[in-house]
Coordinates of C-alpha atoms in Angstrom, one line a residue:
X1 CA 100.3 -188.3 114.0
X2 CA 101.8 -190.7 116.3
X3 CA 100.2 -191.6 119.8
X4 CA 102.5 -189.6 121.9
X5 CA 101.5 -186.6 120.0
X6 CA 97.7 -187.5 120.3
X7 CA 98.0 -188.3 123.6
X8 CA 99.6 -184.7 124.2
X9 CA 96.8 -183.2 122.7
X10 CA 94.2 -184.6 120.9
X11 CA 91.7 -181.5 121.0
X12 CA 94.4 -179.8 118.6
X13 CA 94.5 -182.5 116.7
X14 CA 90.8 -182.8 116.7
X15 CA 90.9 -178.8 115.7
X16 CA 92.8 -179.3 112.6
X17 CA 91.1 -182.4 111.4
X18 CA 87.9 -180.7 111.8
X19 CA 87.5 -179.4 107.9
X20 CA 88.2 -182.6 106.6
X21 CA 85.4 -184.6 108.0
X22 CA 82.0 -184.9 106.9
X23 CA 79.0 -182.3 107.8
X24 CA 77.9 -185.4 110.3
X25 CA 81.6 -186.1 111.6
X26 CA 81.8 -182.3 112.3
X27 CA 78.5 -182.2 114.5
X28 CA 80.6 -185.4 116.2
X29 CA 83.8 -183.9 116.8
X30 CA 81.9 -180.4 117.5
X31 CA 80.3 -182.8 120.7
X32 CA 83.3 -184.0 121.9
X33 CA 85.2 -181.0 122.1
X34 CA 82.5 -179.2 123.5
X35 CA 81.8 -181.7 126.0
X36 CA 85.0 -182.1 127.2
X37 CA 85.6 -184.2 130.6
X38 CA 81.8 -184.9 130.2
X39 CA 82.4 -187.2 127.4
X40 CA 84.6 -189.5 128.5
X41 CA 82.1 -192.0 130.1
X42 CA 79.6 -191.8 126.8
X43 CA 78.4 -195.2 125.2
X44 CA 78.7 -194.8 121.4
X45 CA 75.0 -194.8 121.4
X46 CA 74.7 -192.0 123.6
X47 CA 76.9 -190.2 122.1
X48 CA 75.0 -190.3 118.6
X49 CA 71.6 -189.9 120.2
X50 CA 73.4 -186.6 121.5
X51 CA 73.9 -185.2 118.2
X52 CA 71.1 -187.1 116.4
X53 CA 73.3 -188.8 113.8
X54 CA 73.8 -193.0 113.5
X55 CA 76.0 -194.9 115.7
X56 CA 78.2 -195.6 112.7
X57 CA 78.8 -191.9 112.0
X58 CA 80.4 -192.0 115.5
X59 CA 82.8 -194.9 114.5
X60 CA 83.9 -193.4 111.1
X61 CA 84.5 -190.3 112.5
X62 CA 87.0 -191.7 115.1
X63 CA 88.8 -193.8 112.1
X64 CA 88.3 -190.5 110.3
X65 CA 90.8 -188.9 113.0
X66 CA 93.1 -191.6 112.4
X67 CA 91.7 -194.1 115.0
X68 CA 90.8 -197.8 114.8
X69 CA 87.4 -197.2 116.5
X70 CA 85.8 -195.2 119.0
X71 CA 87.0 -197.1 121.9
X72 CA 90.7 -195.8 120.8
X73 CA 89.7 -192.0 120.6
X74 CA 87.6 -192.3 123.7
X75 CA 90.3 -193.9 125.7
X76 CA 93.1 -190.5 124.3
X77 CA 90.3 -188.1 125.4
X78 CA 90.2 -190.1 128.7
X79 CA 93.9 -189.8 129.4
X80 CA 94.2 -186.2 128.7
X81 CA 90.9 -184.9 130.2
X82 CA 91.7 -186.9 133.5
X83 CA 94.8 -186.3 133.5
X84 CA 93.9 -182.5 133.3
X85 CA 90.8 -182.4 135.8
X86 CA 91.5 -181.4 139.3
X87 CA 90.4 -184.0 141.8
X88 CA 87.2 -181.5 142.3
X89 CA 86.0 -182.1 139.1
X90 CA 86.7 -185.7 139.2
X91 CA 84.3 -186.5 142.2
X92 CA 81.8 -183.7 140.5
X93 CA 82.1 -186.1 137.2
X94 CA 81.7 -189.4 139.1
X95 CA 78.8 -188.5 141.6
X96 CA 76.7 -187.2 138.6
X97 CA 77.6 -190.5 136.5
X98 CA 76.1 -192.1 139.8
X99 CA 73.0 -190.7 139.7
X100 CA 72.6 -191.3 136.2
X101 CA 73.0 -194.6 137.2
X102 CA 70.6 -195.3 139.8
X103 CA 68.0 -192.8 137.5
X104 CA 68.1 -195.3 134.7
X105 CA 68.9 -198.6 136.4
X106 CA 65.6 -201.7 137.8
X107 CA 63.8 -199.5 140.4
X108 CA 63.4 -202.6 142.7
X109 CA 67.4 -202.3 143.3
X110 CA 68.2 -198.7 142.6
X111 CA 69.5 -198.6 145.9
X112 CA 73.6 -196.7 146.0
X113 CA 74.8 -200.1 147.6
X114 CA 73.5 -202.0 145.1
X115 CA 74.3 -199.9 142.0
X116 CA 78.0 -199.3 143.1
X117 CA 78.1 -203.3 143.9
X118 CA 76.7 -204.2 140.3
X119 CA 79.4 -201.7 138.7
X120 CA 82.2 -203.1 140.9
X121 CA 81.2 -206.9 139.6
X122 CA 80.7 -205.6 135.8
X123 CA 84.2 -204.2 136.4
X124 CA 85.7 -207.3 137.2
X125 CA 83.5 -209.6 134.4
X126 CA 85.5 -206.6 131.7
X127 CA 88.5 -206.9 133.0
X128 CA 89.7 -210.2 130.6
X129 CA 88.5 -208.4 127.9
X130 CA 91.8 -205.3 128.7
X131 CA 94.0 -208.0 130.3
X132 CA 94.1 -210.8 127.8
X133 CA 95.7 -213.9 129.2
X134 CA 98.9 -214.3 126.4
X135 CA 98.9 -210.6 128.4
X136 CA 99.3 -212.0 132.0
X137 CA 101.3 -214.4 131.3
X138 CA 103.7 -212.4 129.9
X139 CA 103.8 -210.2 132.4
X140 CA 103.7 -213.3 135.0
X141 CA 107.0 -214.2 133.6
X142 CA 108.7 -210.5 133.2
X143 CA 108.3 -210.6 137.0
X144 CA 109.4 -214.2 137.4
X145 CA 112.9 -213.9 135.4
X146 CA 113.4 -210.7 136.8
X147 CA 116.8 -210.2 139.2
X148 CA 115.3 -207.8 141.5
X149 CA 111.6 -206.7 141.2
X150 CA 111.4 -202.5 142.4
X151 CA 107.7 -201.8 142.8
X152 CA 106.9 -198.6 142.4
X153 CA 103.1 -196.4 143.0
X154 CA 102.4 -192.7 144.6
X155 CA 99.9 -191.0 145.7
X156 CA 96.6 -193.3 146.0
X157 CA 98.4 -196.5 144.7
X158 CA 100.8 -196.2 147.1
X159 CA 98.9 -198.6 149.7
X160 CA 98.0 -201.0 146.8
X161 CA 102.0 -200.7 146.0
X162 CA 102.7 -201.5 149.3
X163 CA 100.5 -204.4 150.2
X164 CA 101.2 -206.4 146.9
X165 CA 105.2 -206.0 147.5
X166 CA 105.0 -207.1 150.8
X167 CA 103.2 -210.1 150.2
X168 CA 105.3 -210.9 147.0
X169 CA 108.1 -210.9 149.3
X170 CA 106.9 -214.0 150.8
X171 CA 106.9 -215.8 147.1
X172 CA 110.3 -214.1 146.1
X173 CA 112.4 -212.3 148.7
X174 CA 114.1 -210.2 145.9
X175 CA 111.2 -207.5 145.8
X176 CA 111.6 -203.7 146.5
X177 CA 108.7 -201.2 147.3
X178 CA 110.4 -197.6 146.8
X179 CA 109.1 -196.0 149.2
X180 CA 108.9 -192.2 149.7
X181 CA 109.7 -190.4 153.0
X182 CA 112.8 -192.7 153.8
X183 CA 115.8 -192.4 151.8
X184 CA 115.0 -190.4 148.4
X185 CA 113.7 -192.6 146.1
X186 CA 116.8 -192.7 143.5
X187 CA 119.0 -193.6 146.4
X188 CA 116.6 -196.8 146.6
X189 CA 117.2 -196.8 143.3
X190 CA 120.8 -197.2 143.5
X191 CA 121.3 -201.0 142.9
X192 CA 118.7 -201.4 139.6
X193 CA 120.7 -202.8 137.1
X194 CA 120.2 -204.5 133.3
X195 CA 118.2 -207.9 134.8
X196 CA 115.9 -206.4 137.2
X197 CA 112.5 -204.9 136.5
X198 CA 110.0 -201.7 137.4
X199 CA 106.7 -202.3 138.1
X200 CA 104.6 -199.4 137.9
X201 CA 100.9 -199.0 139.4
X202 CA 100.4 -195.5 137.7
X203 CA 96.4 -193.9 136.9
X204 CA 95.4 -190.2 136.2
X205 CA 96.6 -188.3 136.9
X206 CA 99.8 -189.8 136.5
X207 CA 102.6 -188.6 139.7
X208 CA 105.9 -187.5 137.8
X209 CA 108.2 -189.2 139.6
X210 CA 106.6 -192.8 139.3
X211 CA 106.9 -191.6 135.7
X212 CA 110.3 -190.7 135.9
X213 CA 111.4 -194.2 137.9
X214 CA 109.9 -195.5 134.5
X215 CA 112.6 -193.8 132.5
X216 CA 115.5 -194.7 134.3
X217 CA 114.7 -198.4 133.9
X218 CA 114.4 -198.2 130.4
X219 CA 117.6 -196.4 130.5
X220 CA 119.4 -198.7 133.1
X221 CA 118.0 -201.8 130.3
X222 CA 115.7 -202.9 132.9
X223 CA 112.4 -204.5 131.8
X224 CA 109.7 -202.2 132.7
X225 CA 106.1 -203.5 133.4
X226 CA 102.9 -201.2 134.0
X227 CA 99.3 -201.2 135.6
X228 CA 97.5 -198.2 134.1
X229 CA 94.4 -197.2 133.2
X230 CA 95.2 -196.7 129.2
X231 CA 97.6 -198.5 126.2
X232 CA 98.3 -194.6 125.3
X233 CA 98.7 -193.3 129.2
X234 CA 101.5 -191.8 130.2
X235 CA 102.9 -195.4 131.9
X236 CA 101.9 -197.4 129.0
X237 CA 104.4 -195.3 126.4
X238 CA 107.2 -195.9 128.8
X239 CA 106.8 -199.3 130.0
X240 CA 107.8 -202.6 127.5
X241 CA 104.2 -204.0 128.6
X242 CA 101.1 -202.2 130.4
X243 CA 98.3 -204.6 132.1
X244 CA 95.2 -202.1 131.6
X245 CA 92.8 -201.6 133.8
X246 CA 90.2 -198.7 132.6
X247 CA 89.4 -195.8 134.7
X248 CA 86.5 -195.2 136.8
X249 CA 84.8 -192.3 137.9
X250 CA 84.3 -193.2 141.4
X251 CA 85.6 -192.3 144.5
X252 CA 88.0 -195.5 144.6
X253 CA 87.9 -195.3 141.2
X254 CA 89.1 -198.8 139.5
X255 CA 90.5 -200.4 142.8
X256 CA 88.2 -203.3 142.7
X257 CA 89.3 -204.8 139.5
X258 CA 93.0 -203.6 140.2
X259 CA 92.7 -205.4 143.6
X260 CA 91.9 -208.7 141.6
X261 CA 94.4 -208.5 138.7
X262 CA 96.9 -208.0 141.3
X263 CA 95.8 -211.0 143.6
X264 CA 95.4 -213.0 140.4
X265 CA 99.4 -211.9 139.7
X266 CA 100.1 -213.2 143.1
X267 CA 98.4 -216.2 143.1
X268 CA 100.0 -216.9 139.5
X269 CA 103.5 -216.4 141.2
X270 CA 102.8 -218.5 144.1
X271 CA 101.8 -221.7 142.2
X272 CA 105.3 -221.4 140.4
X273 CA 107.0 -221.4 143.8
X274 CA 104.4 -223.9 145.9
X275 CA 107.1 -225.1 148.1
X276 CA 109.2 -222.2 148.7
X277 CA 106.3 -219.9 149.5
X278 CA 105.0 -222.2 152.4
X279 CA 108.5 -222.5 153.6
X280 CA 108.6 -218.7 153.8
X281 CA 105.4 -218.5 155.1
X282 CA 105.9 -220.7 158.1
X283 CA 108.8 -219.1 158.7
X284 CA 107.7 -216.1 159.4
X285 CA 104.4 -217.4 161.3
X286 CA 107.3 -218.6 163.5
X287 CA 108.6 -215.2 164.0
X288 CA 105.6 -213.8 164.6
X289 CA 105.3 -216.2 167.6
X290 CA 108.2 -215.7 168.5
X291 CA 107.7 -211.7 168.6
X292 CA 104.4 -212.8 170.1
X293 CA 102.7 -209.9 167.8
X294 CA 99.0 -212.0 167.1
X295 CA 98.4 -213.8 170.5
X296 CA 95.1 -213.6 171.6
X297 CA 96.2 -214.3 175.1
X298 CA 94.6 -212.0 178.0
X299 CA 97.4 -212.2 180.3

């Protein structure tokens, strides 16, 4: 079955594999399915301890489904359960895998602050391992050769859209945020032609017209370049190269590590164009004067 179709529903294909596996793969896949959104954030250990069978009987039955390993099945049954969930269920999911956490974590520092600080910096110390550096680079150049960058994020990425087009406007002036509630986003669309590029920041549950933006690139021969939060998401499967940043069941959800990959783009960008960027820069610290908009004067 190819990806798309997993992706589109991997409980069915789940269902029909299920006479196929082993007594012990069934009680696995039996878990999973009954589990549902529940399962998404289950070590492999967990998982086994669950159904009382060996953490290899977990990995074999995901390469049993036609899988590499468990971290590919677990990351399909991520995509389509979150993509699913209303955002009721979402917080539901992440304030119990919260309390799970500060339940099982040193007592001395079982504190919310700390736990939720601790995740955030085990976030970042991941992140490397989804965003390989031949990765970044790559996509350090897509962005770099482009003719016109469009940046494009709804919904909750929409600020993080915002804030990293605005300061990559400093390094190169050819950037685009499209922007809803101004013109309709295909009449910003207007000018993308074959040399430019999309950039996408698009999680679950993934907005249709970001989605959609994604498909006219590819169809204008633009390169497309995504942030999401899995290689089978919706964004990956239309974009020529997706920076992956995993999904977390918290109320801001991955936005630390997404924060950093995106200053880390920025600050990639800006060593390129060292001179340029100051000029810019103290340019528009001279406008800003000039407009008088940061004086800390009292008169």
């Amino acid at each position: 079955m190819s990806e798309q179709g997993l992706q589109d529903d991997i409980v069915r294909w789940i269902r029909q594999n299920h006479e196929s596996l082993s007594p012990s793969q069934q009680k696995v896949a039996e878990f999973l399915l009954k589990g549902g959104i529940d399962v998404i954030h289950l070590t492999i250990t967990e998982i086994a301890d669950a159904v009382g069978v060996n953490s290899s009987t977990v990995v074999r039955t995901a390469q049993a489904l036609g899988f590499e390993g468990f971290p590919e099945l677990q990351s399909v049954l991520r995509s389509q359960f979150l993509n699913q969930a209303k955002i009721a269920q979402r917080m539901q999911i992440g304030s119990q895998k919260l309390l799970e956490d500060l339940s099982t974590g040193d007592h001395e520092n079982a504190h919310l602050f700390n736990t939720v600080l601790r995740d955030g910096v085990q976030n970042l110390l991941d992140l490397p391992q989804h965003v390989p550096v031949r990765i970044f680079d790559r996509a350090i150049d897509m962005i770099d050769q482009a003719g016109h960058v469009y940046i494009i994020g709804l919904g909750t990425s929409f600020p993080l859209a915002l804030n990293f087009g605005n300061v990559l406007r400093y390094i190169r002036p050819d950037t685009t945020v499209l922007t809803p509630g101004i013109d309709p986003i295909p009449a910003q669309l207007t000018p993308l032609k074959e040399d430019d590029l999309i950039f996408s920041l698009c999680f679950a549950r993934y907005t249709r017209e970001t989605l959609t933006v994604m498909e006219v690139g590819k169809e204008r021969g633009a390169s497309v370049l995504t942030v999401t939060d899995s290689h089978v998401s919706p964004a990956a499967t239309r974009s020529d190269l997706a920076l992956i940043v995993p999904f977390r069941l918290r109320l801001y959800s991955n936005s630390v590590a997404l924060f950093a990959l995106l200053d880390a783009i920025l600050g990639a960008l800006s060593l390129r164009y060292p001179e340029k960027t100051r000029e810019r820069l103290e340019r528009l610290e001279e406008l800003y004067q000039q407009f008088n908009l940061l004086t800390l004067d009292d008169d």
